[in-house]
Amino acid sequence: MAADTAGGQRRGPVRAGNPRPDPEARRRRLSEAAVVRAVVWAARIVGLLTVATAVLPAPRRLLGSELRSSLGLPPGVGLAGLVVTAVAGVGLLLLATGLRRRKQRAWWVATGTTAVLLVVNVLHVVDQRHGLTPAVLVGALLVALLATRRYFVARQDPGGLGRAVRTLVQFGLAGFLIVWVLLALNPRRLADDPSIAAQAAHAGLSLIGVTGPVTFAPHALWLDDLTAAAGLTFGVVAVLTAGYHLLRSPEPRPSLLPEDEERLRALLRQRDGDSLGYFALRRDKAAVFAHGGKSAVSYRVLAGVALASGDPVGDVGAWPGAIEAFLHECTRYGWSPAVLGCSERGATAWAKAGLDALELGDEAVLDTATFILDGRPMRGVRQTVKRMQRLGHTAVVRRLRDYDDDERTRIAQRAQRWRGDEHERGFSMASSRVADPADPDAVVVTVFRDGEPSGMLQLVPWGPDGLSLDLMVRDAAADNGINELMIAELMAAAPQLGVRRVSLNFAVFRSALERGERIGAGPVARGWARLLRLASRWWQIDSLYRFNAKFRPDWYPRYVLFPAVRDLPRILFVVLEAEGFGGRPPAVLRLLRR
C-alpha cells in the first residue's frame, strides 16, 4: 500500500516480504475471525443488558442492579450513576463495531469500560449480597477481552486521538457556554438567586443529563427543559464525534507511487488478463503485491472500505498471494474488504479467500471477427450510422502515440469542455485521465462534422489484442447517433489496429431487466425490472443496457464481493461515491479529515 494517510503520514507499499499464503494460514485467519465475532457479540450482549438495567425498572429488580443503593449514592445524585452506567452500556454497543474491525483503540476503551463496570457490579454484590449475574457476565467479557488481545491489531487514523480530544472539548465547551448564557440571561426565571458558580455547575452537569443545583421558578419550567435538552444534546454529540475520530480507520489520500505504477504496467504487458486490468493504473488507487511480485490488487479506501475493482493483475497462479496480502492489509488497518466488477474467475478466487459474491451485472464485449452491420438485428444501428454519414459526419481512429503533444493537449481540453461541470464518473471502468502520454497504446476515436469535432471515445489496452472503453463524451449540440457511429467506425478499423475484441460499458442488473421482459415472467421478476427502470431516472441502468444491446454483444457476468451481508449497505454506498453517483459531500469530508 502506498498512500498518504489522512494524518499526512506516508506508509510504504507492501512488498515481496509478505508471508506466502497457504491453506493453514487461511484456516488460522478464519478461526481468528470466529473468535473475534464471539467477543463482539459478548460485548453487545453485556452492553445491552447494562443499558437495560440502568434505564428499565424490571431488569434492575430482576438482576438486582439498583446502582444507586450499590454505590451508596444519595437520591440527588443517583441519576448520575444511572446515566454513567447507561453511557457505559451504549459505549460497549458502539465499541462492538470497532472490535469487529479488530481496532486496537476499540480494545483498549472496551477493556477499560468493562473494568469500570466490573468494579461497580462487584461493589453492588458486596453491599447488597445479591445481583451476582451482572458481575459474572461483565467479568466473563473482561476475561475474553484480555485473552484475545493479540487479535486486535488494526491501526487507527494517525492523529485520531488529537482530533478526538479536540472535538470532545469543542462540543462540550460549546454546550457548557450555551447553557450558562441561557441561565445568566434569565435571572428572573431562576429561584433563590443562584450564584455564578452554581450556574456553572448546573451547565456542566447538563452535559451528562444530570439535574444541577439551580432551581427554576414555576412559570419558567420551559427554561429547565431547554437547558437540559441543549446540554445533553451537546454532550452526546461531543462523545459520539470524539468516539468516531478515536476509532475511525485511516483513509489514505489517493495516490499510486510511480514505482508501483511501473510494476503494474509490467504485469499488464506480461499477461493477457482482465478487460478491467488497465484501470488498476488509476492514480487514485494504491497497490498491494503478492510474494514475488507476480500478481497485485489495486484498490482505494473510502469510508473504511478498501474497494478493489476487477480481477487481480498478473499471473493467475499468484492471485491467492495478492488476495491474501490485500486481506492482511485490510486487517492491519481495520478496513472492510470489497471487490467491484470482477469476473467469474476472479469471483471464484475471492470466494476461496472467504468473501461472498453477488452478481452485479454484465459486461458487453464485441468480437471484431463477427461484428457486422448487416442483417435485421443490426438494422437500427445500421440506419443510424448511415444517417450520420449522410449528415457529413466522419470519424478518425488513431492510437494515442500517433498524436503530438499539442494535439493531445487539445484532445484533453476538448473532453473537459464537453464534460462541463458534470462530476467525473467511473471507478471500475475509467482511467481518470484523457490523452495522457503515459497511455500511448490507448485508442482515440473522434467524430468531425464540417471539420469541427463533435464526439470522442477513448479506449485503453486490454491485453495484446483488445480494447476497453474508458471515456465517451460528446458536444451537447451534437446530433443523436454520434456514439453509434463512433463504435461502428472503431469496429471497422479494429483489424488494422490489431484489435480482436472490444469491451463496452458495464450494464448493471442486465439479467434482471432481461428476465422481467420475457413472456411469462413472474410478478417478482416484473416488479424488480420495473423498479430498476424507475431507478434509471437517476442512474443509467435501463438506458445503458439498451444501448449496449444494440450491438448484439456477448455478455459476461460481473460480481461484487463482500465480507458479510451486514457490510453490503456501507459497501454499496462507497461504490456509489467511488463511481461518482453520490456519497459524502465535500464539506463533510473536510470536517471528518480536520
PDB file of C-alpha atoms in Angstrom, residues 329-484:
ATOM      1  CA  GLU A 329      -3.627  -5.066   4.739  1.00  0.00           C
ATOM      2  CA  CYS A 330      -7.343  -4.673   5.443  1.00  0.00           C
ATOM      3  CA  THR A 331      -6.974  -6.421   8.813  1.00  0.00           C
ATOM      4  CA  ARG A 332      -3.951  -4.301   9.638  1.00  0.00           C
ATOM      5  CA  TYR A 333      -5.849  -1.027   9.206  1.00  0.00           C
ATOM      6  CA  GLY A 334      -9.387  -2.093  10.099  1.00  0.00           C
ATOM      7  CA  TRP A 335     -10.793  -1.770   6.573  1.00  0.00           C
ATOM      8  CA  SER A 336     -13.686  -3.798   5.215  1.00  0.00           C
ATOM      9  CA  PRO A 337     -12.537  -5.513   2.003  1.00  0.00           C
ATOM     10  CA  ALA A 338     -14.756  -5.319  -1.079  1.00  0.00           C
ATOM     11  CA  VAL A 339     -14.330  -6.009  -4.784  1.00  0.00           C
ATOM     12  CA  LEU A 340     -16.328  -4.368  -7.558  1.00  0.00           C
ATOM     13  CA  GLY A 341     -16.811  -5.741 -11.048  1.00  0.00           C
ATOM     14  CA  CYS A 342     -14.631  -8.845 -11.018  1.00  0.00           C
ATOM     15  CA  SER A 343     -15.144 -11.676 -13.495  1.00  0.00           C
ATOM     16  CA  GLU A 344     -16.473 -15.127 -12.680  1.00  0.00           C
ATOM     17  CA  ARG A 345     -12.920 -16.477 -12.441  1.00  0.00           C
ATOM     18  CA  GLY A 346     -11.930 -13.625 -10.166  1.00  0.00           C
ATOM     19  CA  ALA A 347     -15.033 -14.082  -8.028  1.00  0.00           C
ATOM     20  CA  THR A 348     -14.120 -17.735  -7.564  1.00  0.00           C
ATOM     21  CA  ALA A 349     -10.647 -16.782  -6.323  1.00  0.00           C
ATOM     22  CA  TRP A 350     -12.027 -14.180  -3.921  1.00  0.00           C
ATOM     23  CA  ALA A 351     -14.707 -16.591  -2.662  1.00  0.00           C
ATOM     24  CA  LYS A 352     -11.997 -19.123  -1.776  1.00  0.00           C
ATOM     25  CA  ALA A 353     -10.478 -16.407   0.426  1.00  0.00           C
ATOM     26  CA  GLY A 354     -13.725 -16.119   2.385  1.00  0.00           C
ATOM     27  CA  LEU A 355     -15.711 -13.352   0.649  1.00  0.00           C
ATOM     28  CA  ASP A 356     -19.305 -13.704  -0.544  1.00  0.00           C
ATOM     29  CA  ALA A 357     -20.239 -12.978  -4.167  1.00  0.00           C
ATOM     30  CA  LEU A 358     -23.268 -11.271  -5.666  1.00  0.00           C
ATOM     31  CA  GLU A 359     -23.863 -10.917  -9.404  1.00  0.00           C
ATOM     32  CA  LEU A 360     -23.989  -7.209 -10.160  1.00  0.00           C
ATOM     33  CA  GLY A 361     -24.432  -7.048 -13.916  1.00  0.00           C
ATOM     34  CA  ASP A 362     -22.868  -7.926 -17.246  1.00  0.00           C
ATOM     35  CA  GLU A 363     -20.071  -6.598 -19.391  1.00  0.00           C
ATOM     36  CA  ALA A 364     -20.744  -6.165 -23.098  1.00  0.00           C
ATOM     37  CA  VAL A 365     -17.893  -7.468 -25.303  1.00  0.00           C
ATOM     38  CA  LEU A 366     -17.754  -7.194 -29.103  1.00  0.00           C
ATOM     39  CA  ASP A 367     -15.829  -9.666 -31.264  1.00  0.00           C
ATOM     40  CA  THR A 368     -14.304  -7.852 -34.233  1.00  0.00           C
ATOM     41  CA  ALA A 369     -14.242 -11.041 -36.333  1.00  0.00           C
ATOM     42  CA  THR A 370     -18.006 -11.495 -36.174  1.00  0.00           C
ATOM     43  CA  PHE A 371     -19.213  -7.901 -35.831  1.00  0.00           C
ATOM     44  CA  ILE A 372     -21.102  -6.694 -38.920  1.00  0.00           C
ATOM     45  CA  LEU A 373     -23.782  -4.093 -39.516  1.00  0.00           C
ATOM     46  CA  ASP A 374     -25.678  -6.323 -41.974  1.00  0.00           C
ATOM     47  CA  GLY A 375     -28.765  -8.247 -41.013  1.00  0.00           C
ATOM     48  CA  ARG A 376     -32.068  -7.470 -39.362  1.00  0.00           C
ATOM     49  CA  PRO A 377     -30.798  -7.496 -35.730  1.00  0.00           C
ATOM     50  CA  MET A 378     -28.407  -4.630 -36.568  1.00  0.00           C
ATOM     51  CA  ARG A 379     -30.914  -2.694 -38.606  1.00  0.00           C
ATOM     52  CA  GLY A 380     -31.307   0.120 -36.051  1.00  0.00           C
ATOM     53  CA  VAL A 381     -27.560   0.699 -35.694  1.00  0.00           C
ATOM     54  CA  ARG A 382     -27.027   0.461 -39.430  1.00  0.00           C
ATOM     55  CA  GLN A 383     -29.685   3.078 -40.178  1.00  0.00           C
ATOM     56  CA  THR A 384     -28.306   5.405 -37.521  1.00  0.00           C
ATOM     57  CA  VAL A 385     -24.757   5.131 -38.878  1.00  0.00           C
ATOM     58  CA  LYS A 386     -25.874   5.802 -42.470  1.00  0.00           C
ATOM     59  CA  ARG A 387     -27.935   8.784 -41.368  1.00  0.00           C
ATOM     60  CA  MET A 388     -24.936  10.269 -39.568  1.00  0.00           C
ATOM     61  CA  GLN A 389     -22.748   9.726 -42.613  1.00  0.00           C
ATOM     62  CA  ARG A 390     -25.293  11.472 -44.844  1.00  0.00           C
ATOM     63  CA  LEU A 391     -25.226  14.434 -42.466  1.00  0.00           C
ATOM     64  CA  GLY A 392     -21.489  14.745 -43.116  1.00  0.00           C
ATOM     65  CA  HIS A 393     -20.019  13.087 -40.039  1.00  0.00           C
ATOM     66  CA  THR A 394     -16.647  11.403 -40.412  1.00  0.00           C
ATOM     67  CA  ALA A 395     -14.576   9.527 -37.844  1.00  0.00           C
ATOM     68  CA  VAL A 396     -10.829   9.283 -37.208  1.00  0.00           C
ATOM     69  CA  VAL A 397      -9.469   6.265 -35.298  1.00  0.00           C
ATOM     70  CA  ARG A 398      -5.853   6.522 -34.110  1.00  0.00           C
ATOM     71  CA  ARG A 399      -3.551   5.313 -31.394  1.00  0.00           C
ATOM     72  CA  LEU A 400      -2.671   7.983 -28.868  1.00  0.00           C
ATOM     73  CA  ARG A 401       1.031   7.609 -29.657  1.00  0.00           C
ATOM     74  CA  ASP A 402       0.318   8.931 -33.177  1.00  0.00           C
ATOM     75  CA  TYR A 403      -0.648  12.354 -31.785  1.00  0.00           C
ATOM     76  CA  ASP A 404       1.889  15.004 -30.857  1.00  0.00           C
ATOM     77  CA  ASP A 405       1.881  16.884 -27.548  1.00  0.00           C
ATOM     78  CA  ASP A 406      -0.189  19.815 -28.824  1.00  0.00           C
ATOM     79  CA  GLU A 407      -2.839  17.504 -30.266  1.00  0.00           C
ATOM     80  CA  ARG A 408      -3.042  15.532 -27.033  1.00  0.00           C
ATOM     81  CA  THR A 409      -3.480  18.755 -25.087  1.00  0.00           C
ATOM     82  CA  ARG A 410      -6.328  19.835 -27.379  1.00  0.00           C
ATOM     83  CA  ILE A 411      -7.999  16.427 -27.002  1.00  0.00           C
ATOM     84  CA  ALA A 412      -7.879  16.664 -23.209  1.00  0.00           C
ATOM     85  CA  GLN A 413      -9.171  20.256 -23.205  1.00  0.00           C
ATOM     86  CA  ARG A 414     -11.958  19.332 -25.608  1.00  0.00           C
ATOM     87  CA  ALA A 415     -13.082  16.420 -23.423  1.00  0.00           C
ATOM     88  CA  GLN A 416     -13.065  18.655 -20.344  1.00  0.00           C
ATOM     89  CA  ARG A 417     -15.111  21.300 -22.149  1.00  0.00           C
ATOM     90  CA  TRP A 418     -17.698  18.782 -23.320  1.00  0.00           C
ATOM     91  CA  ARG A 419     -17.984  17.291 -19.869  1.00  0.00           C
ATOM     92  CA  GLY A 420     -18.542  20.750 -18.361  1.00  0.00           C
ATOM     93  CA  ASP A 421     -19.370  20.877 -14.685  1.00  0.00           C
ATOM     94  CA  GLU A 422     -20.522  17.277 -14.569  1.00  0.00           C
ATOM     95  CA  HIS A 423     -18.682  15.283 -11.934  1.00  0.00           C
ATOM     96  CA  GLU A 424     -16.340  12.629 -13.303  1.00  0.00           C
ATOM     97  CA  ARG A 425     -17.974   9.226 -13.109  1.00  0.00           C
ATOM     98  CA  GLY A 426     -16.393   5.830 -13.183  1.00  0.00           C
ATOM     99  CA  PHE A 427     -14.045   3.861 -10.997  1.00  0.00           C
ATOM    100  CA  SER A 428     -14.018   0.249 -12.091  1.00  0.00           C
ATOM    101  CA  MET A 429     -14.042   1.128 -15.823  1.00  0.00           C
ATOM    102  CA  ALA A 430     -12.358   4.522 -16.073  1.00  0.00           C
ATOM    103  CA  SER A 431      -8.717   5.599 -16.055  1.00  0.00           C
ATOM    104  CA  SER A 432      -9.481   9.138 -14.727  1.00  0.00           C
ATOM    105  CA  ARG A 433      -7.249  10.782 -17.362  1.00  0.00           C
ATOM    106  CA  VAL A 434      -7.599  11.785 -21.010  1.00  0.00           C
ATOM    107  CA  ALA A 435      -4.925  11.687 -23.729  1.00  0.00           C
ATOM    108  CA  ASP A 436      -2.177  11.129 -21.180  1.00  0.00           C
ATOM    109  CA  PRO A 437       1.283  10.460 -22.673  1.00  0.00           C
ATOM    110  CA  ALA A 438       1.614   7.576 -20.176  1.00  0.00           C
ATOM    111  CA  ASP A 439      -1.020   5.685 -22.218  1.00  0.00           C
ATOM    112  CA  PRO A 440       0.496   5.545 -25.730  1.00  0.00           C
ATOM    113  CA  ASP A 441      -1.408   2.380 -26.701  1.00  0.00           C
ATOM    114  CA  ALA A 442      -4.805   3.920 -25.975  1.00  0.00           C
ATOM    115  CA  VAL A 443      -7.098   4.449 -28.964  1.00  0.00           C
ATOM    116  CA  VAL A 444      -8.958   7.698 -29.589  1.00  0.00           C
ATOM    117  CA  VAL A 445     -11.998   7.844 -31.872  1.00  0.00           C
ATOM    118  CA  THR A 446     -13.015  11.371 -32.887  1.00  0.00           C
ATOM    119  CA  VAL A 447     -16.043  12.342 -34.966  1.00  0.00           C
ATOM    120  CA  PHE A 448     -15.983  15.511 -37.087  1.00  0.00           C
ATOM    121  CA  ARG A 449     -18.647  17.429 -38.961  1.00  0.00           C
ATOM    122  CA  ASP A 450     -17.550  20.166 -41.312  1.00  0.00           C
ATOM    123  CA  GLY A 451     -14.099  19.964 -39.774  1.00  0.00           C
ATOM    124  CA  GLU A 452     -15.344  20.540 -36.232  1.00  0.00           C
ATOM    125  CA  PRO A 453     -15.086  17.737 -33.617  1.00  0.00           C
ATOM    126  CA  SER A 454     -18.377  16.711 -32.036  1.00  0.00           C
ATOM    127  CA  GLY A 455     -17.680  13.485 -30.125  1.00  0.00           C
ATOM    128  CA  MET A 456     -14.894  11.289 -28.810  1.00  0.00           C
ATOM    129  CA  LEU A 457     -14.168   7.834 -27.431  1.00  0.00           C
ATOM    130  CA  GLN A 458     -11.052   6.825 -25.543  1.00  0.00           C
ATOM    131  CA  LEU A 459     -10.258   3.130 -25.159  1.00  0.00           C
ATOM    132  CA  VAL A 460      -7.389   1.625 -23.175  1.00  0.00           C
ATOM    133  CA  PRO A 461      -5.485  -1.601 -23.907  1.00  0.00           C
ATOM    134  CA  TRP A 462      -6.861  -4.975 -22.906  1.00  0.00           C
ATOM    135  CA  GLY A 463      -4.008  -7.389 -23.296  1.00  0.00           C
ATOM    136  CA  PRO A 464      -2.186  -7.506 -26.642  1.00  0.00           C
ATOM    137  CA  ASP A 465      -5.279  -7.548 -28.868  1.00  0.00           C
ATOM    138  CA  GLY A 466      -8.157  -5.935 -27.008  1.00  0.00           C
ATOM    139  CA  LEU A 467      -9.561  -2.562 -26.018  1.00  0.00           C
ATOM    140  CA  SER A 468     -11.743  -1.452 -23.106  1.00  0.00           C
ATOM    141  CA  LEU A 469     -13.969   1.599 -23.307  1.00  0.00           C
ATOM    142  CA  ASP A 470     -12.654   4.272 -20.972  1.00  0.00           C
ATOM    143  CA  LEU A 471     -14.371   7.531 -21.911  1.00  0.00           C
ATOM    144  CA  MET A 472     -17.344   8.521 -24.087  1.00  0.00           C
ATOM    145  CA  VAL A 473     -18.042  12.248 -24.418  1.00  0.00           C
ATOM    146  CA  ARG A 474     -19.760  14.426 -26.987  1.00  0.00           C
ATOM    147  CA  ASP A 475     -20.666  18.016 -27.672  1.00  0.00           C
ATOM    148  CA  ALA A 476     -24.032  18.879 -26.149  1.00  0.00           C
ATOM    149  CA  ALA A 477     -25.140  20.231 -29.540  1.00  0.00           C
ATOM    150  CA  ALA A 478     -24.064  17.118 -31.470  1.00  0.00           C
ATOM    151  CA  ASP A 479     -26.581  15.080 -33.439  1.00  0.00           C
ATOM    152  CA  ASN A 480     -28.068  11.982 -31.860  1.00  0.00           C
ATOM    153  CA  GLY A 481     -26.312   8.895 -33.161  1.00  0.00           C
ATOM    154  CA  ILE A 482     -22.758  10.103 -32.579  1.00  0.00           C
ATOM    155  CA  ASN A 483     -21.998   7.236 -30.198  1.00  0.00           C
ATOM    156  CA  GLU A 484     -23.307   4.558 -32.545  1.00  0.00           C
TER     157      GLU A 484
END
